XYZ file of C-alpha atoms in Angstrom:
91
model
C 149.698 111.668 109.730
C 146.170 110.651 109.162
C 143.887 110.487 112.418
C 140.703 108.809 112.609
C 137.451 110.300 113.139
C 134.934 107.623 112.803
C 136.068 103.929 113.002
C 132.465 102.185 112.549
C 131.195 104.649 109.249
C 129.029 102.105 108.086
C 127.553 102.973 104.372
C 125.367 101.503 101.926
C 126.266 99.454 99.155
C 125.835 102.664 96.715
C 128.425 104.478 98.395
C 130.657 101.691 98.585
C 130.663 101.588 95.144
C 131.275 105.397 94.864
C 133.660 105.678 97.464
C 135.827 102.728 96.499
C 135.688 103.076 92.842
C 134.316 106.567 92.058
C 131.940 103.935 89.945
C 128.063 104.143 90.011
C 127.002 102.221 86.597
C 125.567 99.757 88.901
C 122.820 102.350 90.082
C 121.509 101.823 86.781
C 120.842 98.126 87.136
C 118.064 98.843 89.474
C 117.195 101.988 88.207
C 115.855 103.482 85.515
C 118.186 106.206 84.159
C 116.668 109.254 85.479
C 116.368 107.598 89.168
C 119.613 106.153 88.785
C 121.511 109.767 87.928
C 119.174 111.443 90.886
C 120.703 108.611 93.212
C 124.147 109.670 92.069
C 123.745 112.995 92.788
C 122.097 112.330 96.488
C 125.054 110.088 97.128
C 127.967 112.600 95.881
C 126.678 115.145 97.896
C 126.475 112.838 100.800
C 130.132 111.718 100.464
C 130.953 115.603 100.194
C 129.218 116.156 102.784
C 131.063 113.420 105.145
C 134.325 114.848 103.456
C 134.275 118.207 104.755
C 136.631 120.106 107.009
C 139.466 118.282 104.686
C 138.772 114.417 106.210
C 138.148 111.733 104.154
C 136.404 108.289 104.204
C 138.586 105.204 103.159
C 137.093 101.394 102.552
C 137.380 99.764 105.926
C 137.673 95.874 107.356
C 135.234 93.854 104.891
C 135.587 91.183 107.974
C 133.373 93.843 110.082
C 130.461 94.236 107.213
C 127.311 93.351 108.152
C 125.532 91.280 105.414
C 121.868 93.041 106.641
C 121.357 95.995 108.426
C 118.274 98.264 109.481
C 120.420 100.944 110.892
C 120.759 104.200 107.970
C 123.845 104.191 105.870
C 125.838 106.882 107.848
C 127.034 108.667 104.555
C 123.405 109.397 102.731
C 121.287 108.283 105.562
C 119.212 106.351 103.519
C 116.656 104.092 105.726
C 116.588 101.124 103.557
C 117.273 97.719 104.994
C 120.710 96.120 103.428
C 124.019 95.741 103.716
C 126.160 97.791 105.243
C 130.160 98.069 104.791
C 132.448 99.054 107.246
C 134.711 101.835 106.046
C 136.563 104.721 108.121
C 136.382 108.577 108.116
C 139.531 110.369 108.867
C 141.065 113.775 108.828
C-alpha cells in the first residue's frame, strides 16, 4: 500500500511535463537546443533525486494548482516565478 510523504509537492511546469509524460520537447520551445537538453538533465536529476529511498511523485489535484507562484518548484528548486502544480510524493 502506497503511503504519502508529501501531499503539497508543488513543481514547476517543466517537471510536470516530465513527471506526467516523461515528455520534455516543450523545453525546446523556449530554449535553444543546448539550454533546452541542459534543462532536461537538471530536471531528471531533480526528479531522481525526489525519487529516492524507492518513493515516487504522482500528478496531484489540478483544482489545488496555483496559476503564479514565487515559492521554488520543490522538485528542481528553481526560483523562477510561475506556475506551480500540485502533485504528491509517496513511498
Amino acid at each position: 500500500m502506497a503511503t504519502i510523504v508529501d501531499d503539497h509537492f508543488m513543481v514547476c511546469a517543466d517537471c510536470l511535463m516530465i513527471i506526467a509524460n516523461d515528455d520534455a520537447t516543450g523545453l525546446d520551445h523556449f530554449l535553444d537546443e543546448e539550454s533546452a537538453a541542459a534543462r532536461e538533465r537538471e530536471v531528471r536529476l531533480s526528479i531522481a533525486a525526489a525519487q529516492r529511498d524507492e518513493s515516487y511523485i504522482a500528478v496531484g489535484d489540478s483544482e489545488r494548482d496555483e496559476e503564479f507562484s514565487t515559492a521554488s518548484c520543490d522538485c528542481c528548486k528553481t526560483t523562477l516565478a510561475g506556475s506551480r502544480h500540485h502533485c504528491v510524493l509517496m513511498t
